Coordinates of N, CA and C in Angstrom, one line a residue:
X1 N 14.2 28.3 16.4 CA 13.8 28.6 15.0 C 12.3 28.3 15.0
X2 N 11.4 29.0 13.9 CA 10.1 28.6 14.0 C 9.9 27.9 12.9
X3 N 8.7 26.7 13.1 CA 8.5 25.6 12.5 C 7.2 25.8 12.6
X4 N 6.3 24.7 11.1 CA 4.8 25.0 11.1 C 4.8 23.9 12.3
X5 N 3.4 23.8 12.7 CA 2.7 23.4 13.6 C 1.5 21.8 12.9
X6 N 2.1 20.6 13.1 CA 1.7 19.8 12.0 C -0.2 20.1 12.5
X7 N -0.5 19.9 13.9 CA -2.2 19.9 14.2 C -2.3 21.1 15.0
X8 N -3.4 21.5 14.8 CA -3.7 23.1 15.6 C -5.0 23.0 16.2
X9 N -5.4 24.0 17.1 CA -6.9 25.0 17.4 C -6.8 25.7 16.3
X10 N -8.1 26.0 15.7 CA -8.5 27.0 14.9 C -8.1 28.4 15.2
X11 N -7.8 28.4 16.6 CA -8.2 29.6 17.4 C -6.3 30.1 17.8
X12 N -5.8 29.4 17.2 CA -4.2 28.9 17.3 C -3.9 29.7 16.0
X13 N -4.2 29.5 15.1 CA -3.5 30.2 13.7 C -3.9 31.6 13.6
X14 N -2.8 32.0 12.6 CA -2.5 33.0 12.7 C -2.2 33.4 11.0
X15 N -2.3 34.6 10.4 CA -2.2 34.9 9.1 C -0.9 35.1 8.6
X16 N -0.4 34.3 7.6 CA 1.0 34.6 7.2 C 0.9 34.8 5.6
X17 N 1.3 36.2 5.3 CA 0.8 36.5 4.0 C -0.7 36.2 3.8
X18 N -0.9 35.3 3.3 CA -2.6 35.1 2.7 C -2.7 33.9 3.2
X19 N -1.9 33.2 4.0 CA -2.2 31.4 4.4 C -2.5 31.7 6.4
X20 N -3.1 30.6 6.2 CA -3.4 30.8 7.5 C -2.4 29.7 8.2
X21 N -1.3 30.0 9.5 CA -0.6 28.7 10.1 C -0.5 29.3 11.2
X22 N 0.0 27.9 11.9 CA 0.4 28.0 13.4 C 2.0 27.8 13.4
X23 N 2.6 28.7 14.1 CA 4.2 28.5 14.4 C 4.5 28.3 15.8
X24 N 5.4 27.2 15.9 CA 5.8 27.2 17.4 C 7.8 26.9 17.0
X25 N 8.0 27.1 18.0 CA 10.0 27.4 18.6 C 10.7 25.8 18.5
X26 N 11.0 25.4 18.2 CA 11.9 24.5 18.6 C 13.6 25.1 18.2
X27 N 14.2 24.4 19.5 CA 15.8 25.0 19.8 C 16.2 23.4 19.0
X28 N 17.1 24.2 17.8 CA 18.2 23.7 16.8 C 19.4 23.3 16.9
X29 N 20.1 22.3 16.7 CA 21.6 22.5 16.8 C 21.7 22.9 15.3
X30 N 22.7 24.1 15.0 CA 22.7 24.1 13.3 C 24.3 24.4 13.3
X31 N 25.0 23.6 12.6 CA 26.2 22.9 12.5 C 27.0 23.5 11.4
X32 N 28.4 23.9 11.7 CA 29.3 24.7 10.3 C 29.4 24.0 9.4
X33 N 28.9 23.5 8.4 CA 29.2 22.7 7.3 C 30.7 22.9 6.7
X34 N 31.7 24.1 7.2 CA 32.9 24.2 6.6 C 33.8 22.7 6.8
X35 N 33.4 22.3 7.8 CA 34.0 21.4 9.0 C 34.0 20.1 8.0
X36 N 33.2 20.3 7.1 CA 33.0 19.0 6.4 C 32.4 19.6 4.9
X37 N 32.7 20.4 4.1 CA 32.6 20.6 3.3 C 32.6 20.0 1.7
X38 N 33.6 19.0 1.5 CA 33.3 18.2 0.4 C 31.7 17.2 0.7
X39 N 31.7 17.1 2.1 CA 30.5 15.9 2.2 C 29.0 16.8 1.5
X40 N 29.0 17.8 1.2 CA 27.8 18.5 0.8 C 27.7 18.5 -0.6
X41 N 26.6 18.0 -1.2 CA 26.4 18.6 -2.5 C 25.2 18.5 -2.9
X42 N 24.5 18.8 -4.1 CA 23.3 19.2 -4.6 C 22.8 18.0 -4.8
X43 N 23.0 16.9 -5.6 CA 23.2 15.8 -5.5 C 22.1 14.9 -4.1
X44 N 23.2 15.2 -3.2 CA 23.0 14.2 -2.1 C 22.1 15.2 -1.3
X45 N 22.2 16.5 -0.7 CA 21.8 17.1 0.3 C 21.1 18.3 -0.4
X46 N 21.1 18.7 -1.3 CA 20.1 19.9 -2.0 C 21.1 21.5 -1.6
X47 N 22.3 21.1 -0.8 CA 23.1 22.4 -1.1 C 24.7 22.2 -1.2
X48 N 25.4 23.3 -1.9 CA 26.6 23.4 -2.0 C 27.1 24.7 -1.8
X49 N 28.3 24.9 -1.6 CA 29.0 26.3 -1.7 C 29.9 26.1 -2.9
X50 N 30.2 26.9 -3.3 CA 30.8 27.1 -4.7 C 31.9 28.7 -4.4
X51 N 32.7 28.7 -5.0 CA 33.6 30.1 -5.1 C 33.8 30.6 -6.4
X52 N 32.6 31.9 -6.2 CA 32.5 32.9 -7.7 C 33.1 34.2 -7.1
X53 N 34.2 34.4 -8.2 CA 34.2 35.9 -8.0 C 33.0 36.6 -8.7
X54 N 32.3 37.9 -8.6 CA 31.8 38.7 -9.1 C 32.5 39.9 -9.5
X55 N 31.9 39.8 -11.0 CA 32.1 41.6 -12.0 C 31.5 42.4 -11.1
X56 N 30.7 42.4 -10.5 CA 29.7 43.5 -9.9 C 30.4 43.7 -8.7
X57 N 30.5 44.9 -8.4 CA 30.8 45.7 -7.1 C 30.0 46.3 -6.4
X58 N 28.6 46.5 -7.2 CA 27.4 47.1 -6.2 C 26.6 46.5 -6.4
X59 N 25.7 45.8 -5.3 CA 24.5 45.0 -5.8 C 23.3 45.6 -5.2
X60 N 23.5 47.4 -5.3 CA 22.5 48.1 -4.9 C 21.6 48.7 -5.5
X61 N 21.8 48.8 -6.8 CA 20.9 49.3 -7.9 C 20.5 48.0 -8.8
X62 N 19.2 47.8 -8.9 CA 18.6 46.8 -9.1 C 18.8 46.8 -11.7
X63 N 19.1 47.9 -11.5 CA 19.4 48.2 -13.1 C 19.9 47.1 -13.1
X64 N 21.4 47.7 -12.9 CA 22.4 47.4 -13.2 C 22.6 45.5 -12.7
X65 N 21.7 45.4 -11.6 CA 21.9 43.8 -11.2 C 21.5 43.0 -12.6
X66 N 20.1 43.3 -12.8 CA 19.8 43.0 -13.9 C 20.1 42.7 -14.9
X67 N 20.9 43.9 -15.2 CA 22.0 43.7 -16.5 C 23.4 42.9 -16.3
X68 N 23.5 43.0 -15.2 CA 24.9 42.5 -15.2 C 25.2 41.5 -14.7
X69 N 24.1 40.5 -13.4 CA 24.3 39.7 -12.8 C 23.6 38.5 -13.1
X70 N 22.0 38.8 -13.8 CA 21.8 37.6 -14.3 C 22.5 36.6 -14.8
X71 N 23.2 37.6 -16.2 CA 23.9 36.2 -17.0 C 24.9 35.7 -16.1
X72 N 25.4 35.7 -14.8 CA 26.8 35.5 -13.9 C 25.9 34.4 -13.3
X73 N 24.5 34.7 -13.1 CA 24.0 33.7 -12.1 C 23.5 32.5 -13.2
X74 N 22.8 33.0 -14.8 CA 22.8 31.5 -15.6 C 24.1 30.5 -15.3
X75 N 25.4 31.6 -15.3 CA 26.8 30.3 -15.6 C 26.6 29.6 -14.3
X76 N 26.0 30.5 -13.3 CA 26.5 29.4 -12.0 C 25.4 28.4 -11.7
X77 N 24.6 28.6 -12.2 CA 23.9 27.2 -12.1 C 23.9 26.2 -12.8
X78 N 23.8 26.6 -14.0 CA 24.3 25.8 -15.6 C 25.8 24.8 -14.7
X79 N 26.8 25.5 -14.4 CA 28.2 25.1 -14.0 C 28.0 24.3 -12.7
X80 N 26.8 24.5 -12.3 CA 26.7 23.7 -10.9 C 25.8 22.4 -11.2
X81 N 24.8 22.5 -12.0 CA 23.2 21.4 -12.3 C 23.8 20.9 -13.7
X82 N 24.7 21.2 -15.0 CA 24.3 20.9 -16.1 C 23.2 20.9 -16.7
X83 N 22.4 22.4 -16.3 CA 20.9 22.4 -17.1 C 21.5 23.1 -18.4
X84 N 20.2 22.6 -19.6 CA 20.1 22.7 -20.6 C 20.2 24.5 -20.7
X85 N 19.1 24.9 -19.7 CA 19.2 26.1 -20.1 C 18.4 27.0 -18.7
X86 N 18.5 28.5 -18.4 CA 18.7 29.2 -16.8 C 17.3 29.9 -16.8
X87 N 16.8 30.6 -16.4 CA 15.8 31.1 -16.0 C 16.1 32.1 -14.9
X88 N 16.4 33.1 -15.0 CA 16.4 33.5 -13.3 C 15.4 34.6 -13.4
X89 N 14.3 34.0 -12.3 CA 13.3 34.9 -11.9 C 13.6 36.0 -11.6
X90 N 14.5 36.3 -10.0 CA 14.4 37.7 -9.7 C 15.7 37.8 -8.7
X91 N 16.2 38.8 -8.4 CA 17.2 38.7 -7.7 C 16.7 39.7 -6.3
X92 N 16.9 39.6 -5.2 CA 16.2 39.9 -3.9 C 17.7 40.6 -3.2
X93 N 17.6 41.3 -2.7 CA 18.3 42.2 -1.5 C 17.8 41.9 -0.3
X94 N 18.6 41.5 0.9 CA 18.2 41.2 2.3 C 19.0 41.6 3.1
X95 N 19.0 42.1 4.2 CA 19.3 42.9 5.1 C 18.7 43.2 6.3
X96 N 19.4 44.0 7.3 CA 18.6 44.1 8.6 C 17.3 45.1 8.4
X97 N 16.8 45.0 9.3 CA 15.4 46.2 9.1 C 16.0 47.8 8.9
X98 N 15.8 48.5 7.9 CA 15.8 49.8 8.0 C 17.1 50.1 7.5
X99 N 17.4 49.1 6.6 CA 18.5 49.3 5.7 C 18.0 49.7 4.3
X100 N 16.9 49.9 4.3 CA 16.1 50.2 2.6 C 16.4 51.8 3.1
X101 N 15.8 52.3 4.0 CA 16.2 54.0 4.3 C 17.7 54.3 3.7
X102 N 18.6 53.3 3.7 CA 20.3 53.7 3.7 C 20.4 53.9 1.8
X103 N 19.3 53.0 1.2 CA 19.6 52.2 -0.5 C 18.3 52.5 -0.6
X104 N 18.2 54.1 -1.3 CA 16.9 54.1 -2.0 C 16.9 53.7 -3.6
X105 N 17.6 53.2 -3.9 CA 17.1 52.4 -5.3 C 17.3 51.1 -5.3
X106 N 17.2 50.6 -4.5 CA 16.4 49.0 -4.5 C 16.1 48.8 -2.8
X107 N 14.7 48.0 -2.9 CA 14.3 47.7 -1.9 C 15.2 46.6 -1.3
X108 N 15.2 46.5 -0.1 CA 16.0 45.4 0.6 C 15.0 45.0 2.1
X109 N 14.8 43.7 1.2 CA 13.7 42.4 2.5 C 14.3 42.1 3.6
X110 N 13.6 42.0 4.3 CA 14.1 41.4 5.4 C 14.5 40.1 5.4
X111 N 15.1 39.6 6.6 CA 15.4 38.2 6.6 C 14.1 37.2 6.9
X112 N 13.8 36.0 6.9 CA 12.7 35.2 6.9 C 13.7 34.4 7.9
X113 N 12.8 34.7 9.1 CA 13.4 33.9 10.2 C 12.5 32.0 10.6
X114 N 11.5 31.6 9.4 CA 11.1 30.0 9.6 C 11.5 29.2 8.4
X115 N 11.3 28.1 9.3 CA 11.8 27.3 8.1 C 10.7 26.9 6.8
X116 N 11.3 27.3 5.8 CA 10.2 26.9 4.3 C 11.3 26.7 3.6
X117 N 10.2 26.4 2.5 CA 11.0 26.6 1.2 C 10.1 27.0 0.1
X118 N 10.5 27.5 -0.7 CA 10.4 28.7 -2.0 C 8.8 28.3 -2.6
X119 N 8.6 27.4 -2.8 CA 7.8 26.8 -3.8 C 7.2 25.2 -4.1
X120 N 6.4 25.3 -4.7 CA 6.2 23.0 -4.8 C 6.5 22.9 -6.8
X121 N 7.3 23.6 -7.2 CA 7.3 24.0 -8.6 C 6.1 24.7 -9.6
X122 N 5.1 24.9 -9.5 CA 4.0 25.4 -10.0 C 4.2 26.7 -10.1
X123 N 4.6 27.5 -9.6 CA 4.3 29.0 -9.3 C 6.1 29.1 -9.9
X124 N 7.0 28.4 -9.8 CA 8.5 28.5 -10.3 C 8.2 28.5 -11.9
X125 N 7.5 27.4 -12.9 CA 7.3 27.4 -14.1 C 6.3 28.6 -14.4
X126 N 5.4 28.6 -14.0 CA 5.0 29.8 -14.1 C 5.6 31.8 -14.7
X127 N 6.0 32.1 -13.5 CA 7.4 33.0 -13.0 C 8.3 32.8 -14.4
X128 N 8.6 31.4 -15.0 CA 9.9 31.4 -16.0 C 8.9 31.5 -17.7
X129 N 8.2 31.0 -17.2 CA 7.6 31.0 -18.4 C 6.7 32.5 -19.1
X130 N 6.2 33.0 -18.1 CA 6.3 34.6 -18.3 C 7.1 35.3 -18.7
X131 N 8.5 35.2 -18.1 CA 9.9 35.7 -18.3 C 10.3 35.4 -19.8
X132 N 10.5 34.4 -19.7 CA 11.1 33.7 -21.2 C 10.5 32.3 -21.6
X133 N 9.2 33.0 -22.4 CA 8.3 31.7 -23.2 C 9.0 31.0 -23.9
X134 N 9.5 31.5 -24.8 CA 10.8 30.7 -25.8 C 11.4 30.0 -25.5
X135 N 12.0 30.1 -24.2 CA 13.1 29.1 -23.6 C 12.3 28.0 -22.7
X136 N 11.1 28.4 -22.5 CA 10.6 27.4 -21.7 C 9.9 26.5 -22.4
X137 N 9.2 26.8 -23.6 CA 8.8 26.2 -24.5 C 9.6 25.3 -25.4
X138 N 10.8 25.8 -25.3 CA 11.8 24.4 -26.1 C 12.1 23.5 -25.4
X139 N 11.9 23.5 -23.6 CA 12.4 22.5 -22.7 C 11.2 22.3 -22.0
X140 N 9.9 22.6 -22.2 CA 9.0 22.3 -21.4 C 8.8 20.4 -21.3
X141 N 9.1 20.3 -21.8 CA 8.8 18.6 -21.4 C 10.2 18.2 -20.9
X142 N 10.9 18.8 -20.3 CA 12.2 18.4 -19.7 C 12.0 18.3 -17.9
X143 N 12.9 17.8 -17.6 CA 12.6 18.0 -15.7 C 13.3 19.2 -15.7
X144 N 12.6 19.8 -14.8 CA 13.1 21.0 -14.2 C 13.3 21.5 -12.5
X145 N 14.5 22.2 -12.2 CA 14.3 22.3 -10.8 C 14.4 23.8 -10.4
X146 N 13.9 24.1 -9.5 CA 14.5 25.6 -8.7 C 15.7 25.6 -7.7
X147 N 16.3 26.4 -8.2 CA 17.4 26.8 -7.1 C 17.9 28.3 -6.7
X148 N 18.0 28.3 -5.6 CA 18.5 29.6 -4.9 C 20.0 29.7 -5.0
X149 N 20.5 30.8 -5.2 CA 21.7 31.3 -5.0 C 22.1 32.9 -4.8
X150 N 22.9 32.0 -3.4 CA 23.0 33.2 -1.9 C 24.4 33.4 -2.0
X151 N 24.7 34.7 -2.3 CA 25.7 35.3 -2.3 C 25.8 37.1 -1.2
X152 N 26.8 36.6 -0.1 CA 26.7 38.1 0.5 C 27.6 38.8 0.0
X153 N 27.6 40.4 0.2 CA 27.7 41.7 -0.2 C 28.8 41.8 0.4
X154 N 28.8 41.8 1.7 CA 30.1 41.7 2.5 C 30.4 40.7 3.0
X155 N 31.2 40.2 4.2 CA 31.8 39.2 4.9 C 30.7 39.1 6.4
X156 N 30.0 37.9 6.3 CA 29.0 37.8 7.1 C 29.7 38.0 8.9
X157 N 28.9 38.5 9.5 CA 29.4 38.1 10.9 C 28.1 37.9 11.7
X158 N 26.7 38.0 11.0 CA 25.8 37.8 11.9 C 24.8 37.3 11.4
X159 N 23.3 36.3 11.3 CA 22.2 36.4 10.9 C 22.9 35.6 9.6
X160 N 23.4 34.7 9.3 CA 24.2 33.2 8.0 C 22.8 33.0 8.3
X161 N 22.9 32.2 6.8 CA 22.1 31.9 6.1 C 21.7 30.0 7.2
X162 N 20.6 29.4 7.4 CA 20.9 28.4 7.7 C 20.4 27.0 6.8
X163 N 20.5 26.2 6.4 CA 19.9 25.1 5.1 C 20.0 23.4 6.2
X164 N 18.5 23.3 5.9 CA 18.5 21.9 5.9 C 19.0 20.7 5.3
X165 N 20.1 19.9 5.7 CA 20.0 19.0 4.7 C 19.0 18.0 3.6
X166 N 18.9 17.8 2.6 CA 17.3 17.6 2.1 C 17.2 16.1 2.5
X167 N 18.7 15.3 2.1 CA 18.4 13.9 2.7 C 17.6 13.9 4.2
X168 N 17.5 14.6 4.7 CA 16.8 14.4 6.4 C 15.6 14.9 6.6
X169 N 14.8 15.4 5.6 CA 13.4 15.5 5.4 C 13.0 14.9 5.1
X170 N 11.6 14.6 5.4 CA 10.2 13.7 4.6 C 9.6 14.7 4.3
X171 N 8.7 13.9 3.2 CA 7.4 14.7 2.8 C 6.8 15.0 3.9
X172 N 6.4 14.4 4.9 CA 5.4 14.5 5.9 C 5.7 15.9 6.3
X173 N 7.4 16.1 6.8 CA 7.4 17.4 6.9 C 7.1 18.6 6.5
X174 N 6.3 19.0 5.3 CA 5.9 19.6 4.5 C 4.6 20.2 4.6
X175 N 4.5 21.0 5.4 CA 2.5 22.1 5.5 C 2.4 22.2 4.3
X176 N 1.9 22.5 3.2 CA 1.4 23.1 2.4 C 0.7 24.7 2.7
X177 N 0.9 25.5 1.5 CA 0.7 26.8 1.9 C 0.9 27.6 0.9
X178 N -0.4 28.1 0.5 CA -0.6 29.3 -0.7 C -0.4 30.8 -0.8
X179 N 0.8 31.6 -1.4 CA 0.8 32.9 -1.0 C 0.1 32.9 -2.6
X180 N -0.6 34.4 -2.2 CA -1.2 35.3 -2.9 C -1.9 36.8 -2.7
X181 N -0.8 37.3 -2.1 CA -0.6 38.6 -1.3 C -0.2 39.7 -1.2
X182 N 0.6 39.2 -3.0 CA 1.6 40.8 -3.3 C 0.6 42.2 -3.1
X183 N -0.3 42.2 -3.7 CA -1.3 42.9 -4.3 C -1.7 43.5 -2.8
X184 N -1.6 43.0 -1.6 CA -1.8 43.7 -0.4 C -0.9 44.4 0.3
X185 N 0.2 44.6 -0.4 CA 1.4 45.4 -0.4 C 1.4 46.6 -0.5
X186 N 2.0 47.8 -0.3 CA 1.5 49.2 -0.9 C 2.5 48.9 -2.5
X187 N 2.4 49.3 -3.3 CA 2.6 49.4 -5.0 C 4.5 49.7 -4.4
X188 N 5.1 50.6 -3.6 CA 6.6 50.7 -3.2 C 7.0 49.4 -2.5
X189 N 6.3 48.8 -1.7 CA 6.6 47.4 -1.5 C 7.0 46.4 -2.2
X190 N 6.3 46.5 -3.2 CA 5.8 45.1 -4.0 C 7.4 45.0 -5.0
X191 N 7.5 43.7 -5.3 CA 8.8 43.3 -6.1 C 8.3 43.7 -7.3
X192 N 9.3 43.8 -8.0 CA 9.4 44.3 -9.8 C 10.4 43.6 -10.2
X193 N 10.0 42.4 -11.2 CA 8.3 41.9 -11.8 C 7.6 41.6 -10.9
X194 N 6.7 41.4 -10.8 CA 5.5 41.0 -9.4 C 5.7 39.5 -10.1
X195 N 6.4 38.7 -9.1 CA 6.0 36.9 -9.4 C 4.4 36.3 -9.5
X196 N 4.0 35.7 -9.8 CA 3.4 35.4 -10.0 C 2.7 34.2 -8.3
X197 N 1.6 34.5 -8.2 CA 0.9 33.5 -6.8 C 1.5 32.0 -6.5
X198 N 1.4 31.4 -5.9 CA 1.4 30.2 -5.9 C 2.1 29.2 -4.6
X199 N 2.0 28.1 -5.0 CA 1.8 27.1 -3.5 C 3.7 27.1 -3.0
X200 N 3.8 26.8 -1.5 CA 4.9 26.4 -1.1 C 5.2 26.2 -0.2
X201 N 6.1 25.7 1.1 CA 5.9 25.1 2.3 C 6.1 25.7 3.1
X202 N 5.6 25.1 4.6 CA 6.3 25.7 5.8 C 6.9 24.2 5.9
X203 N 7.9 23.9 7.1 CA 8.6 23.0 7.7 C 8.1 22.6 9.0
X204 N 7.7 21.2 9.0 CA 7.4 21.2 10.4 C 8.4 19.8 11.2
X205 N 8.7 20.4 12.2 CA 10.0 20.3 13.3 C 10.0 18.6 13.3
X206 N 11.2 17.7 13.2 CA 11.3 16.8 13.6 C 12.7 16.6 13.9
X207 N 13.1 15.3 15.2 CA 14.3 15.1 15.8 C 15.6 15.1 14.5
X208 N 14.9 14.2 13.3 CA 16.1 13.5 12.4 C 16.3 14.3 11.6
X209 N 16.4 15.6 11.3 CA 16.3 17.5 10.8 C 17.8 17.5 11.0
X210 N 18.3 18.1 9.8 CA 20.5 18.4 10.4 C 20.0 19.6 9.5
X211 N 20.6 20.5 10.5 CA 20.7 22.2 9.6 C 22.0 22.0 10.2
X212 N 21.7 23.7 9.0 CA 23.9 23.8 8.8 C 23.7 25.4 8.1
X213 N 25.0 26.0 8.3 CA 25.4 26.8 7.8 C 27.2 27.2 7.4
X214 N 27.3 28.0 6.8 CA 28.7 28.2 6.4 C 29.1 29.7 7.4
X215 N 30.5 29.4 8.1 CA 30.8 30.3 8.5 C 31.6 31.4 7.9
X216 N 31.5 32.3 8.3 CA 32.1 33.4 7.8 C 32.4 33.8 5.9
X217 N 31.1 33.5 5.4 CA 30.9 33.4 4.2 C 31.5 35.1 3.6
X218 N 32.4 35.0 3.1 CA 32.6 36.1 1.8 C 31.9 36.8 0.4
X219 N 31.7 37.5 0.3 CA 31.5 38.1 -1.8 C 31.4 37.4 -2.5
X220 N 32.9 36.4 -2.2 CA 33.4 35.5 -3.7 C 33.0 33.8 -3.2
X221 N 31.7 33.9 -3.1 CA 31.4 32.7 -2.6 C 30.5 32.7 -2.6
X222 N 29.5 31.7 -3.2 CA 28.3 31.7 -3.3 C 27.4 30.2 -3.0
X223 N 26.1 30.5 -1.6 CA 25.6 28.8 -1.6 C 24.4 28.7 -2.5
X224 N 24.0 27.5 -3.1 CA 23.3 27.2 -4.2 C 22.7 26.3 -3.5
X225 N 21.0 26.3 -3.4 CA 20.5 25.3 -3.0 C 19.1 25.1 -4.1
X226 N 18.4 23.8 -3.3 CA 17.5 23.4 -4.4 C 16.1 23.8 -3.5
X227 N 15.2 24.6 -4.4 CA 14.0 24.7 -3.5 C 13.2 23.3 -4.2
X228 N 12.7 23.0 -5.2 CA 11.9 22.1 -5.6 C 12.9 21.4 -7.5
X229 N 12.0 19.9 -7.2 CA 12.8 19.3 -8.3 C 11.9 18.6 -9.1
X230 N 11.2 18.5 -10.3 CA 10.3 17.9 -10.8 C 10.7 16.4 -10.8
X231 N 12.1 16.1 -10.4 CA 12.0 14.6 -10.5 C 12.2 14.4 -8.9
X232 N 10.9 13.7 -8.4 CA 10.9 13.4 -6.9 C 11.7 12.5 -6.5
X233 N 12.7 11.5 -7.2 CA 13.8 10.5 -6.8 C 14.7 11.6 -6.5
X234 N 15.0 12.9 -6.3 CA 16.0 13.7 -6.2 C 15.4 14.3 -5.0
X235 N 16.4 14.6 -4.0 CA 16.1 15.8 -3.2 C 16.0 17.2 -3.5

C-alpha cells in the first residue's frame, strides 16, 4: 500500500493533484473484520458495516441517484450517528479503469489505491453549506462530522474497500495536504457539483496501523466510516 513519506529530498516529490508528496510501499497485513464484527464501531474505531437494503436498482444514472438515494443515505447516517440533521455532498461511482466507456451517463472514478482520508473538516462545511445554507445555519454551532458510506453495486470479489482502524492512528500520522485541482480537469472530468478546494491527509506508515476489510461485501450492506470529527476526543 502507498503511504506519505513523513521527510523527503526535494528532488523526491512528486505532484499529486495540486499538492506536492513523496509516496513509498509498505507491505500491510489487512485483516477480515467479518471475523470479529460486533468489535467495530463508529464509536470506538471510526467504522461499521450496517445491512441496508436499497430502493434503487441502478446506480448508473446519476439523476435518478440524486433523487432517489440521497434521502436513503440521510436515514443511514442519522440511524447510524444520531445527527440532528444530513448533508450529503455527493455520491461518486468507482470502478475499474475503462468502465466509464461501458456507463455513459455517469462518470465512474477510479479506485485510490493510498492511504488518506477525505478532509480536516474545512472544505466538508464548506461543500454543505453551499448545498443547504438553511440547514447548516440552524446547526452551525453544533459538532459536526463527515462520513463516507460504501455501498457496492454487485457482490465484491476483487479490489474491497480497505479502512484503518482510527483508534491506531496518531495525529503525527497525518501529512497535511491541499487539493485545488478540479479546474485542471477537462469540464467531462470534473464532478457535478464541483466541491469546493480544500485541506486533507495523506497517511504516513507506522508498525501500530490495523487495517481491515469486509469480505465478500453485498448491495444490501453498507460500510460507514468517519473521515473527520469536529470533536477531537472522538476518533
Amino acid at each position: 500500500m502507498s503511504f506519505a513519506r513523513r521527510e523527503v529530498d526535494a528532488t523526491q516529490l512528486t505532484r499529486d493533484m495540486k499538492c506536492l508528496v513523496a509516496l513509498e510501499e509498505h507491505t500491510v497485513t489487512i485483516a477480515d473484520a467479518r471475523r470479529n464484527a460486533d468489535r467495530f464501531t463508529l464509536a470506538n474505531n471510526g467504522f461499521t458495516l450496517a445491512r441496508h437494503i436499497s430502493k434503487l436498482a441502478d446506480f448508473h444514472d446519476k439523476t435518478v441517484v440524486r433523487a432517489r438515494y440521497i434521502p436513503e443515505l440521510e436515514d443511514i447516517v442519522c440511524t447510524a450517528t444520531g445527527a440532528k440533521a444530513v448533508v450529503v455532498i455527493d455520491c461518486v461511482l468507482r470502478g475499474s479503469k475503462g468502465m466509464s466507456d461501458q456507463n455513459p451517463k455517469t462518470r465512474i472514478y477510479e479506485y485510490a489505491f493510498k492511504a488518506h482520508t477525505d478532509g480536516n473538516g474545512s472544505g466538508f462545511f464548506r461543500n454543505a453549506k453551499a448545498l443547504k445554507p438553511e440547514v447548516v445555519a440552524k446547526y452551525e454551532d453544533c459538532a459536526f462530522a463527515e462520513f463516507n458510506v460504501w455501498r457496492p453495486t454487485a457482490p465484491v470479489e476483487e479490489k474491497p474497500l480497505a479502512l484503518c482502524d482510527a483508534s491506531t492512528v496518531s495525529p503525527k500520522d497525518l501529512v497535511a495536504a491541499y487539493f485545488d485541482g478540479w479546474l485542471d480537469y477537462p469540464p467531462e472530468k470534473r464532478p457535478d457539483p464541483l466541491p469546493q478546494s480544500g485541506d486533507y491527509f495523506h497517511v504516513a506508515h507506522t508498525p501500530a496501523q490495523r487495517w481491515y476489510y469486509y469480505a465478500d461485501m453485498t448491495p444490501d450492506e453498507v460500510l460507514i466510516f468517519k473521515q473527520w470529527d469536529s470533536d477531537r476526543s472522538k476518533p
